[in-house]
Amino acid sequence: MHSKLLDELNENGYIVIEDFLTAEEVDSLYQAGRALCLDAPQNNRKIFSTIKQEDAQGKELYFMESGDKVRYFFEKGAVGDEGQLLVDPMIALNKVGHALHVEHPAFNAITFSNRVREICWQLNYNKPAVCQTPCVEFLRRQANLMDLPMKVYYPANEKNPVVVLTWKGLNPELPSILLNSHMDVVPVFPENWTHPPFGADIDEEGRIFARGTQDMKSVGMQHLAAVRALKRSGAKFKRTIHISFVADEEMGGRYGMRPFVPTDDFRALNVGFAMDEGLASPDDHLPLFYAERAVWRVYFNISGTAGHGSLLLPNTAGEKLNYIVGKMMEFRRTQVQRLQNNPELVIGDVTTINLTKLGGGVQSNVVPPLLMVCFDCRLALDVDFEEFEANLHKWCADVGGGIEITYEQKQPKVPPTAIDDSNPFWLAFKKATDEMHISIKPQIFTGGTDSRYIRAVGIPALGFSPMNNTPVLLHDHDEFIQADIYLRGVQIFQKIISNVANV
């Protein structure tokens, strides 16, 4: 069905799926649509048209800020000069957007149903395109309000901008300070949220609910707020401060920081120290990340003897797969034991290995000629990368060969940022947190951030998100940050920025 749907879509530009909705669901949507026509607002009626000269509406402020609002658009000629309706309400509306399918129960139930999701997956719509333009325009307004010059770079393509605001220091020849955050967020499943996931609702407990409140729009806004407050106070610093907002971090920085770092544009920023995202902490201390494990996504493409399922053939792909999986899981157990035997270790201190994909097979009675297994590996700082890779190849040879190893991702070993007297930026950072009586806990980041690309070119970088006494909810439903924690974070960044920018 996957191929058939794609073929039909490519040929016709649309697909028809019979009996996709039940009669009851169709009637529910019809009644909901009828009610929308009859209950449309009586004032502020907007006209929708597809003619080219009206495309400019996409640049208006209302369009950029209406992703979580239901908007009504009327047909041209349906509304009089004084806003009165000139035609039957049932034919007056052109469309209803933008958040109708999120906010309206009848439309939400269908739009986010498992059936629709399955069709989207079959049509390869599992990686939706993200429009960054509204974010860039928002940042441009902030730059204008703060009287800061702003540049937009496109290191990969025009869909993935890198925005940099700059506050020039007293000694601009000194290496600069970079405050980095990313614009993109992971997808949401609105039906699992108690608040609109992009509504930034604040409940009676002062919790701000929205995707990105932890990862990591909150930190980007704290960077801006801290710099705004420092500028208003008349503060001056030795070093230039750059505030960057990059795209595509959640997908590995393929079109954001990774291609940006090798460019002349990045080198021109003359970065001497960078700060990026950290994690929330459920207790009073704040984690401080000075290194990351290297991500290897390893594919074993295993060939073997093929034949009928009634036979006991030698050297089959299944036997080889079983051996490779066993070896990888054996290594995994050693890392589990390390964690269990040493309570001072955390997950970032060990190597994690997890089987994430299996594939192959022709039909149920055929011994397959090829099987595939993929492992997500995060190599700890104490791993000898050459030795680890040599073991992978040895295991393949030991089981009889015929196994090709490929990598979806294979990051090099990147030295950690020094957190000792050799790093003056660390000393300035630590002095700021000590003076504010903040307990920080240096550790190795469990996942991957854009800091790895910055550290890879020898620039010290620390990951820090001032969100203590906050459950870790990045990528989770009902992601939130307490308003007082957010505001306290702005004060913390003011102190830290003041210190590191005067090193």
Short mmCIF file of C-alpha atoms in Angstrom, two decimals:
data_model
loop_
_atom_site.label_atom_id
_atom_site.label_comp_id
_atom_site.label_asym_id
_atom_site.label_seq_id
_atom_site.Cartn_x
_atom_site.Cartn_y
_atom_site.Cartn_z
CA MET A 1 0.00 0.00 0.00
CA HIS A 2 2.94 2.29 0.72
CA SER A 3 4.11 2.22 -2.91
CA LYS A 4 0.58 2.44 -4.31
CA LEU A 5 -0.24 5.56 -2.29
CA LEU A 6 2.99 7.26 -3.27
CA ASP A 7 2.48 6.42 -6.94
CA GLU A 8 -1.07 7.79 -6.87
CA LEU A 9 0.03 10.96 -5.12
CA ASN A 10 2.91 11.55 -7.52
CA GLU A 11 0.70 10.96 -10.56
CA ASN A 12 -2.42 12.90 -9.55
CA GLY A 13 -1.25 15.27 -6.83
CA TYR A 14 -3.82 13.76 -4.47
CA ILE A 15 -4.96 10.38 -3.19
CA VAL A 16 -8.41 8.92 -2.60
CA ILE A 17 -8.90 6.41 0.21
CA GLU A 18 -12.35 4.88 0.25
CA ASP A 19 -14.13 4.41 3.57
CA PHE A 20 -11.34 6.24 5.41
CA LEU A 21 -13.91 7.89 7.67
CA THR A 22 -17.01 6.32 9.13
CA ALA A 23 -20.45 7.77 8.40
CA GLU A 24 -20.60 9.05 11.97
CA GLU A 25 -17.24 10.83 11.60
CA VAL A 26 -18.30 12.43 8.32
CA ASP A 27 -21.50 13.69 9.92
CA SER A 28 -19.53 15.02 12.90
CA LEU A 29 -17.24 17.02 10.63
CA TYR A 30 -20.19 18.25 8.56
CA GLN A 31 -22.03 19.48 11.64
CA ALA A 32 -18.86 21.10 12.97
CA GLY A 33 -18.27 22.85 9.64
CA ARG A 34 -21.88 24.02 9.48
CA ALA A 35 -21.60 25.44 13.00
CA LEU A 36 -18.41 27.27 12.05
CA CYS A 37 -20.21 28.94 9.13
CA LEU A 38 -23.19 29.95 11.21
CA ASP A 39 -21.15 31.08 14.24
CA ALA A 40 -18.43 32.99 12.38
CA PRO A 41 -17.49 36.29 14.06
CA GLN A 42 -19.66 39.29 13.33
CA ASN A 43 -16.81 41.78 13.26
CA ASN A 44 -13.22 42.06 12.04
CA ARG A 45 -14.08 39.88 9.05
CA LYS A 46 -10.97 39.18 6.96
CA ILE A 47 -11.11 38.51 3.24
CA PHE A 48 -9.04 35.68 1.78
CA SER A 49 -7.85 35.63 -1.80
CA THR A 50 -5.30 33.58 -3.69
CA ILE A 51 -4.37 36.38 -6.07
CA LYS A 52 -0.70 37.26 -6.05
CA GLN A 53 -1.03 40.81 -4.75
CA GLU A 54 -2.58 39.55 -1.52
CA ASP A 55 0.20 37.08 -0.78
CA ALA A 56 1.73 39.81 1.37
CA GLN A 57 -0.57 38.75 4.20
CA GLY A 58 1.97 36.04 4.99
CA LYS A 59 4.34 38.72 6.19
CA GLU A 60 1.92 40.44 8.51
CA LEU A 61 2.37 40.20 12.24
CA TYR A 62 -0.99 38.46 12.75
CA PHE A 63 0.09 35.60 10.52
CA MET A 64 3.34 35.07 12.40
CA GLU A 65 1.62 35.01 15.76
CA SER A 66 -1.52 33.02 14.97
CA GLY A 67 -0.25 29.44 14.94
CA ASP A 68 -2.29 28.71 18.08
CA LYS A 69 -5.41 30.73 17.13
CA VAL A 70 -8.51 29.96 15.07
CA ARG A 71 -8.87 32.47 12.22
CA TYR A 72 -11.84 32.98 9.85
CA PHE A 73 -11.31 34.09 6.24
CA PHE A 74 -14.26 35.13 4.06
CA GLU A 75 -14.76 34.99 0.30
CA LYS A 76 -14.19 38.17 -1.64
CA GLY A 77 -17.57 39.82 -2.17
CA ALA A 78 -19.11 38.14 0.87
CA VAL A 79 -18.55 41.13 3.18
CA GLY A 80 -19.73 44.68 2.70
CA ASP A 81 -17.78 47.88 3.28
CA GLU A 82 -19.08 48.11 6.84
CA GLY A 83 -18.37 44.47 7.65
CA GLN A 84 -21.94 43.23 7.02
CA LEU A 85 -22.46 39.79 5.47
CA LEU A 86 -23.80 40.03 1.93
CA VAL A 87 -24.37 36.33 1.21
CA ASP A 88 -25.69 33.21 2.89
CA PRO A 89 -23.41 32.31 5.85
CA MET A 90 -23.08 28.79 4.44
CA ILE A 91 -21.20 30.08 1.40
CA ALA A 92 -19.47 33.09 2.97
CA LEU A 93 -16.39 31.41 4.40
CA ASN A 94 -13.36 30.57 2.28
CA LYS A 95 -11.39 28.79 5.00
CA VAL A 96 -10.83 28.56 8.73
CA GLY A 97 -7.27 28.43 10.09
CA HIS A 98 -4.70 28.23 11.54
CA ALA A 99 -5.17 26.16 14.69
CA LEU A 100 -8.63 24.80 13.88
CA HIS A 101 -7.40 21.20 13.77
CA VAL A 102 -5.72 21.60 17.14
CA GLU A 103 -8.35 23.58 19.02
CA HIS A 104 -11.63 22.19 17.67
CA PRO A 105 -12.46 18.76 19.18
CA ALA A 106 -14.16 17.32 16.09
CA PHE A 107 -11.33 18.24 13.74
CA ASN A 108 -8.64 17.39 16.28
CA ALA A 109 -10.01 13.86 16.72
CA ILE A 110 -9.58 13.13 13.01
CA THR A 111 -6.42 15.11 12.27
CA PHE A 112 -4.40 13.46 15.01
CA SER A 113 -5.91 9.99 14.73
CA ASN A 114 -3.70 6.95 14.29
CA ARG A 115 -5.16 6.43 10.81
CA VAL A 116 -3.96 9.83 9.62
CA ARG A 117 -0.57 9.29 11.22
CA GLU A 118 -0.21 5.96 9.45
CA ILE A 119 -0.99 7.55 6.08
CA CYS A 120 1.52 10.33 6.79
CA TRP A 121 4.21 7.76 7.53
CA GLN A 122 3.38 5.86 4.34
CA LEU A 123 3.76 9.09 2.38
CA ASN A 124 7.11 9.82 4.05
CA TYR A 125 5.72 12.86 5.88
CA ASN A 126 7.58 11.85 9.05
CA LYS A 127 9.96 14.83 8.84
CA PRO A 128 7.81 17.95 8.36
CA ALA A 129 9.36 21.05 6.87
CA VAL A 130 9.84 23.84 9.37
CA CYS A 131 9.45 27.48 8.43
CA GLN A 132 11.99 29.58 10.32
CA THR A 133 10.99 32.92 8.78
CA PRO A 134 8.62 34.03 11.58
CA CYS A 135 11.34 33.34 14.12
CA VAL A 136 13.89 35.33 12.14
CA GLU A 137 11.47 38.26 11.89
CA PHE A 138 10.77 38.08 15.63
CA LEU A 139 14.51 38.20 16.33
CA ARG A 140 14.91 41.11 13.93
CA ARG A 141 12.33 43.06 15.93
CA GLN A 142 14.18 42.24 19.14
CA ALA A 143 17.48 43.35 17.62
CA ASN A 144 15.93 46.65 16.57
CA LEU A 145 14.46 47.21 20.03
CA MET A 146 17.83 46.47 21.63
CA ASP A 147 19.73 48.55 19.06
CA LEU A 148 21.93 45.58 18.16
CA PRO A 149 23.13 44.77 14.64
CA MET A 150 21.87 41.42 13.34
CA LYS A 151 23.09 39.21 10.54
CA VAL A 152 21.47 36.14 9.01
CA TYR A 153 23.66 33.43 7.49
CA TYR A 154 22.66 30.43 5.39
CA PRO A 155 25.53 27.92 5.71
CA ALA A 156 23.56 25.01 4.22
CA ASN A 157 20.48 26.31 2.39
CA GLU A 158 17.94 29.11 2.44
CA LYS A 159 15.54 27.14 4.62
CA ASN A 160 17.93 26.93 7.56
CA PRO A 161 19.13 30.32 8.77
CA VAL A 162 21.67 31.14 11.46
CA VAL A 163 20.84 34.43 13.19
CA VAL A 164 23.51 36.36 15.08
CA LEU A 165 22.97 39.54 17.15
CA THR A 166 26.12 41.34 18.21
CA TRP A 167 26.95 43.62 21.14
CA LYS A 168 30.36 45.09 20.41
CA GLY A 169 32.87 45.10 23.27
CA LEU A 170 35.37 47.76 24.34
CA ASN A 171 38.22 45.62 22.99
CA PRO A 172 36.67 43.96 19.92
CA GLU A 173 39.99 42.41 18.96
CA LEU A 174 39.69 40.05 21.95
CA PRO A 175 38.09 36.65 21.31
CA SER A 176 34.34 37.02 21.72
CA ILE A 177 31.64 35.37 23.82
CA LEU A 178 28.99 33.30 22.01
CA LEU A 179 25.57 32.67 23.60
CA ASN A 180 24.01 29.97 21.43
CA SER A 181 20.54 28.45 21.25
CA HIS A 182 18.50 26.68 18.59
CA MET A 183 15.23 27.76 17.00
CA ASP A 184 13.81 24.32 16.21
CA VAL A 185 11.90 22.03 18.55
CA VAL A 186 10.76 18.43 18.40
CA PRO A 187 7.21 17.54 17.28
CA VAL A 188 4.25 17.46 19.66
CA PHE A 189 1.16 15.29 20.08
CA PRO A 190 -1.43 17.86 21.19
CA GLU A 191 -3.88 15.24 22.44
CA ASN A 192 -1.40 14.32 25.16
CA TRP A 193 -1.02 17.88 26.43
CA THR A 194 -3.23 19.55 29.03
CA HIS A 195 -2.50 22.95 27.44
CA PRO A 196 -1.96 24.06 23.82
CA PRO A 197 1.63 23.01 23.12
CA PHE A 198 2.49 26.37 21.51
CA GLY A 199 0.21 28.54 23.60
CA ALA A 200 2.58 29.39 26.48
CA ASP A 201 -0.32 29.13 28.93
CA ILE A 202 0.50 29.97 32.55
CA ASP A 203 -1.44 28.00 35.15
CA GLU A 204 -2.30 28.99 38.71
CA GLU A 205 1.01 27.54 39.92
CA GLY A 206 3.01 29.81 37.61
CA ARG A 207 4.00 27.03 35.20
CA ILE A 208 4.46 28.10 31.56
CA PHE A 209 3.43 25.23 29.27
CA ALA A 210 4.86 25.15 25.75
CA ARG A 211 7.16 23.13 23.54
CA GLY A 212 10.61 24.67 23.93
CA THR A 213 10.21 25.95 27.47
CA GLN A 214 13.07 23.64 28.44
CA ASP A 215 14.62 22.72 25.08
CA MET A 216 15.55 25.45 24.51
CA LYS A 217 13.65 28.59 23.60
CA SER A 218 13.65 29.61 27.25
CA VAL A 219 17.46 29.77 27.31
CA GLY A 220 17.59 31.75 24.06
CA MET A 221 15.13 34.26 25.49
CA GLN A 222 17.08 34.41 28.76
CA HIS A 223 20.20 35.27 26.75
CA LEU A 224 18.30 38.11 25.08
CA ALA A 225 16.68 39.31 28.30
CA ALA A 226 19.99 39.28 30.19
CA VAL A 227 21.77 41.27 27.48
CA ARG A 228 18.84 43.70 27.25
CA ALA A 229 18.98 44.31 31.01
CA LEU A 230 22.75 44.75 30.97
CA LYS A 231 22.56 47.25 28.10
CA ARG A 232 19.87 49.24 29.89
CA SER A 233 22.00 49.34 33.02
CA GLY A 234 24.81 50.99 31.04
CA ALA A 235 27.19 48.04 31.48
CA LYS A 236 30.27 47.86 29.26
CA PHE A 237 32.44 44.79 28.67
CA LYS A 238 35.85 44.08 27.24
CA ARG A 239 34.70 41.35 24.91
CA THR A 240 32.14 41.38 22.12
CA ILE A 241 29.05 39.27 22.83
CA HIS A 242 27.29 37.37 20.04
CA ILE A 243 23.82 35.87 20.57
CA SER A 244 23.18 33.13 18.02
CA PHE A 245 20.02 31.27 17.07
CA VAL A 246 20.57 28.26 14.81
CA ALA A 247 18.36 25.82 12.92
CA ASP A 248 18.18 22.03 12.79
CA GLU A 249 19.80 21.20 16.15
CA GLU A 250 17.18 18.56 16.90
CA MET A 251 18.17 16.69 13.75
CA GLY A 252 21.87 16.85 14.54
CA GLY A 253 22.75 20.31 13.28
CA ARG A 254 23.14 19.04 9.70
CA TYR A 255 21.95 22.36 8.26
CA GLY A 256 22.78 24.60 11.20
CA MET A 257 25.80 24.72 13.45
CA ARG A 258 27.67 21.85 11.81
CA PRO A 259 28.09 23.56 8.41
CA PHE A 260 28.33 27.02 10.01
CA VAL A 261 31.44 26.39 12.14
CA PRO A 262 33.82 25.74 9.19
CA THR A 263 32.78 28.95 7.38
CA ASP A 264 34.62 32.25 7.16
CA ASP A 265 31.50 33.87 8.63
CA PHE A 266 31.86 31.87 11.83
CA ARG A 267 35.60 32.46 12.00
CA ALA A 268 34.94 36.19 11.65
CA LEU A 269 32.98 36.06 14.91
CA ASN A 270 36.32 35.30 16.60
CA VAL A 271 34.67 33.18 19.29
CA GLY A 272 36.82 32.50 22.36
CA PHE A 273 34.17 30.96 24.62
CA ALA A 274 30.65 29.64 24.04
CA MET A 275 27.63 28.78 26.13
CA ASP A 276 24.88 26.44 24.93
CA GLU A 277 22.04 24.38 26.34
CA GLY A 278 22.07 22.20 29.42
CA LEU A 279 19.26 20.36 31.19
CA ALA A 280 16.69 21.02 33.87
CA SER A 281 17.33 19.58 37.32
CA PRO A 282 14.65 18.15 39.65
CA ASP A 283 16.63 19.19 42.73
CA ASP A 284 18.39 22.35 43.89
CA HIS A 285 21.68 21.95 42.00
CA LEU A 286 22.23 22.96 38.37
CA PRO A 287 24.04 20.62 35.96
CA LEU A 288 26.95 22.09 34.01
CA PHE A 289 28.05 20.22 30.88
CA TYR A 290 31.64 20.41 29.71
CA ALA A 291 31.78 17.49 27.25
CA GLU A 292 29.68 15.09 25.19
CA ARG A 293 29.98 11.49 24.16
CA ALA A 294 30.53 10.71 20.50
CA VAL A 295 27.51 9.40 18.62
CA TRP A 296 28.08 6.37 16.37
CA ARG A 297 25.08 4.87 14.58
CA VAL A 298 26.43 1.56 13.32
CA TYR A 299 24.76 -0.62 10.69
CA PHE A 300 25.74 -4.25 10.23
CA ASN A 301 24.62 -5.41 6.76
CA ILE A 302 24.83 -9.18 7.11
CA SER A 303 24.98 -11.56 4.13
CA GLY A 304 24.49 -15.31 4.42
CA THR A 305 23.37 -18.48 2.72
CA ALA A 306 19.80 -18.22 1.40
CA GLY A 307 17.39 -21.06 0.79
CA HIS A 308 14.23 -22.84 1.81
CA GLY A 309 13.06 -22.57 5.39
CA SER A 310 12.76 -26.36 5.71
CA LEU A 311 16.56 -26.81 5.60
CA LEU A 312 19.42 -26.31 8.07
CA LEU A 313 21.71 -24.27 5.90
CA PRO A 314 25.21 -23.31 7.02
CA ASN A 315 26.55 -19.77 7.45
CA THR A 316 23.16 -18.05 7.43
CA ALA A 317 22.61 -14.33 7.97
CA GLY A 318 20.44 -15.15 10.99
CA GLU A 319 23.27 -16.99 12.74
CA LYS A 320 25.66 -14.14 12.09
CA LEU A 321 23.13 -11.58 13.29
CA ASN A 322 22.64 -13.55 16.50
CA TYR A 323 26.40 -13.52 17.12
CA ILE A 324 26.80 -9.78 16.46
CA VAL A 325 23.82 -8.88 18.65
CA GLY A 326 25.23 -11.08 21.40
CA LYS A 327 28.63 -9.35 21.27
CA MET A 328 27.09 -5.87 21.32
CA MET A 329 24.80 -6.77 24.20
CA GLU A 330 27.72 -8.29 26.10
CA PHE A 331 29.57 -4.98 25.81
CA ARG A 332 26.39 -3.19 26.89
CA ARG A 333 26.20 -5.31 30.05
CA THR A 334 29.72 -4.22 31.05
CA GLN A 335 28.56 -0.61 30.99
CA VAL A 336 25.45 -1.39 33.02
CA GLN A 337 27.67 -3.07 35.60
CA ARG A 338 29.95 -0.01 35.74
CA LEU A 339 26.99 2.16 36.65
CA GLN A 340 25.74 -0.33 39.22
CA ASN A 341 29.15 -0.75 40.85
CA ASN A 342 30.05 2.93 41.08
CA PRO A 343 27.33 5.25 42.42
CA GLU A 344 29.42 8.30 41.51
CA LEU A 345 29.07 7.56 37.80
CA VAL A 346 26.18 8.95 35.75
CA ILE A 347 24.97 7.88 32.32
CA GLY A 348 27.24 10.35 30.54
CA ASP A 349 30.32 8.65 32.05
CA VAL A 350 29.71 5.31 30.35
CA THR A 351 29.18 4.05 26.81
CA THR A 352 25.56 3.32 25.90
CA ILE A 353 24.66 0.77 23.23
CA ASN A 354 21.11 0.14 22.10
CA LEU A 355 19.67 -1.93 19.27
CA THR A 356 17.43 0.48 17.36
CA LYS A 357 16.66 -1.13 13.97
CA LEU A 358 16.24 -4.61 12.53
CA GLY A 359 15.45 -5.35 8.90
CA GLY A 360 15.42 -8.06 6.26
CA GLY A 361 13.60 -11.13 5.12
CA VAL A 362 11.83 -12.10 1.91
CA GLN A 363 8.90 -14.19 3.09
CA SER A 364 8.12 -16.41 6.05
CA ASN A 365 9.42 -19.68 4.53
CA VAL A 366 12.64 -18.32 2.96
CA VAL A 367 16.01 -18.07 4.70
CA PRO A 368 17.02 -14.50 3.83
CA PRO A 369 20.23 -13.63 1.99
CA LEU A 370 20.60 -10.34 3.87
CA LEU A 371 19.69 -8.99 7.30
CA MET A 372 20.40 -5.61 8.84
CA VAL A 373 20.81 -4.53 12.44
CA CYS A 374 21.56 -1.02 13.66
CA PHE A 375 22.94 0.09 17.02
CA ASP A 376 22.93 3.56 18.52
CA CYS A 377 26.27 3.91 20.33
CA ARG A 378 27.34 6.85 22.49
CA LEU A 379 31.06 6.43 23.13
CA ALA A 380 32.30 7.68 26.50
CA LEU A 381 35.38 9.86 26.87
CA ASP A 382 37.46 6.95 28.18
CA VAL A 383 36.86 4.75 25.10
CA ASP A 384 39.68 4.12 22.64
CA PHE A 385 37.80 4.71 19.38
CA GLU A 386 40.23 2.76 17.20
CA GLU A 387 40.10 -0.23 19.54
CA PHE A 388 36.29 -0.10 19.65
CA GLU A 389 36.02 -0.07 15.85
CA ALA A 390 38.63 -2.83 15.54
CA ASN A 391 36.49 -5.01 17.81
CA LEU A 392 33.47 -4.46 15.55
CA HIS A 393 35.41 -5.72 12.54
CA LYS A 394 36.91 -8.60 14.54
CA TRP A 395 33.49 -9.85 15.56
CA CYS A 396 32.39 -9.76 11.92
CA ALA A 397 35.44 -11.79 10.88
CA ASP A 398 35.04 -14.24 13.78
CA VAL A 399 31.55 -15.20 12.66
CA GLY A 400 32.59 -15.91 9.07
CA GLY A 401 32.69 -12.56 7.32
CA GLY A 402 30.22 -11.39 4.74
CA ILE A 403 29.25 -8.43 6.94
CA GLU A 404 29.54 -4.83 5.78
CA ILE A 405 29.71 -2.11 8.45
CA THR A 406 28.34 1.31 7.55
CA TYR A 407 27.71 4.41 9.64
CA GLU A 408 24.79 6.78 9.58
CA GLN A 409 26.74 8.93 12.00
CA LYS A 410 30.29 8.60 13.25
CA GLN A 411 31.53 11.49 15.32
CA PRO A 412 35.21 11.94 16.15
CA LYS A 413 36.51 12.16 19.68
CA VAL A 414 36.31 15.77 20.85
CA PRO A 415 38.38 16.86 23.87
CA PRO A 416 36.29 18.14 26.79
CA THR A 417 36.29 21.77 27.86
CA ALA A 418 38.70 22.25 30.75
CA ILE A 419 37.04 22.99 34.09
CA ASP A 420 40.17 23.85 36.04
CA ASP A 421 42.56 26.76 36.55
CA SER A 422 43.78 26.48 32.95
CA ASN A 423 40.47 27.88 31.64
CA PRO A 424 39.89 31.51 32.67
CA PHE A 425 36.32 31.41 31.35
CA TRP A 426 35.53 28.50 33.64
CA LEU A 427 36.99 30.41 36.58
CA ALA A 428 34.85 33.45 35.71
CA PHE A 429 31.75 31.27 35.32
CA LYS A 430 32.38 29.48 38.61
CA LYS A 431 33.00 32.75 40.44
CA ALA A 432 29.62 34.04 39.26
CA THR A 433 27.72 30.97 40.43
CA ASP A 434 29.61 30.88 43.74
CA GLU A 435 28.78 34.52 44.42
CA MET A 436 25.11 33.77 43.76
CA HIS A 437 25.29 30.68 46.01
CA ILE A 438 24.32 28.39 43.14
CA SER A 439 25.26 24.74 43.40
CA ILE A 440 26.51 23.46 40.04
CA LYS A 441 27.36 19.88 39.15
CA PRO A 442 29.83 19.44 36.25
CA GLN A 443 29.10 16.41 34.11
CA ILE A 444 29.13 14.96 30.61
CA PHE A 445 26.02 15.54 28.51
CA THR A 446 23.97 12.41 27.86
CA GLY A 447 22.82 13.41 24.38
CA GLY A 448 24.20 15.68 21.70
CA THR A 449 24.12 19.47 21.32
CA ASP A 450 25.63 22.02 18.96
CA SER A 451 28.46 22.49 21.47
CA ARG A 452 30.22 19.47 20.00
CA TYR A 453 30.90 21.32 16.76
CA ILE A 454 32.24 24.33 18.64
CA ARG A 455 34.50 22.24 20.90
CA ALA A 456 35.73 20.32 17.85
CA VAL A 457 37.53 23.45 16.60
CA GLY A 458 39.18 24.07 19.96
CA ILE A 459 36.73 26.59 21.42
CA PRO A 460 35.78 25.97 25.07
CA ALA A 461 32.02 25.56 25.48
CA LEU A 462 29.77 24.95 28.48
CA GLY A 463 26.18 23.72 28.42
CA PHE A 464 24.02 25.44 31.02
CA SER A 465 20.27 25.92 31.45
CA PRO A 466 19.39 27.57 34.79
CA MET A 467 16.32 25.45 35.58
CA ASN A 468 16.69 23.83 38.98
CA ASN A 469 13.81 22.34 40.98
CA THR A 470 12.23 21.51 37.63
CA PRO A 471 11.34 18.04 36.30
CA VAL A 472 13.23 17.12 33.13
CA LEU A 473 10.59 17.33 30.39
CA LEU A 474 12.48 18.06 27.18
CA HIS A 475 10.79 16.21 24.27
CA ASP A 476 7.99 15.20 26.67
CA HIS A 477 4.29 16.06 26.86
CA ASP A 478 3.36 19.11 28.96
CA GLU A 479 6.86 20.55 28.85
CA PHE A 480 6.97 23.55 31.18
CA ILE A 481 9.12 25.96 33.17
CA GLN A 482 8.11 27.87 36.27
CA ALA A 483 7.86 31.61 35.63
CA ASP A 484 9.94 32.44 38.70
CA ILE A 485 12.61 29.93 37.65
CA TYR A 486 12.73 31.54 34.21
CA LEU A 487 13.10 35.05 35.66
CA ARG A 488 15.74 33.88 38.12
CA GLY A 489 17.62 32.43 35.14
CA VAL A 490 17.76 35.87 33.53
CA GLN A 491 19.46 37.22 36.65
CA ILE A 492 21.89 34.30 36.70
CA PHE A 493 22.86 34.90 33.09
CA GLN A 494 23.38 38.60 33.75
CA LYS A 495 25.99 37.74 36.36
CA ILE A 496 27.68 35.02 34.31
CA ILE A 497 27.79 37.12 31.13
CA SER A 498 29.23 40.05 33.07
CA ASN A 499 32.01 37.85 34.38
CA VAL A 500 33.00 35.94 31.23
CA ALA A 501 32.79 39.04 29.00
CA ASN A 502 35.34 40.80 31.18
CA VAL A 503 37.92 38.01 31.27
#
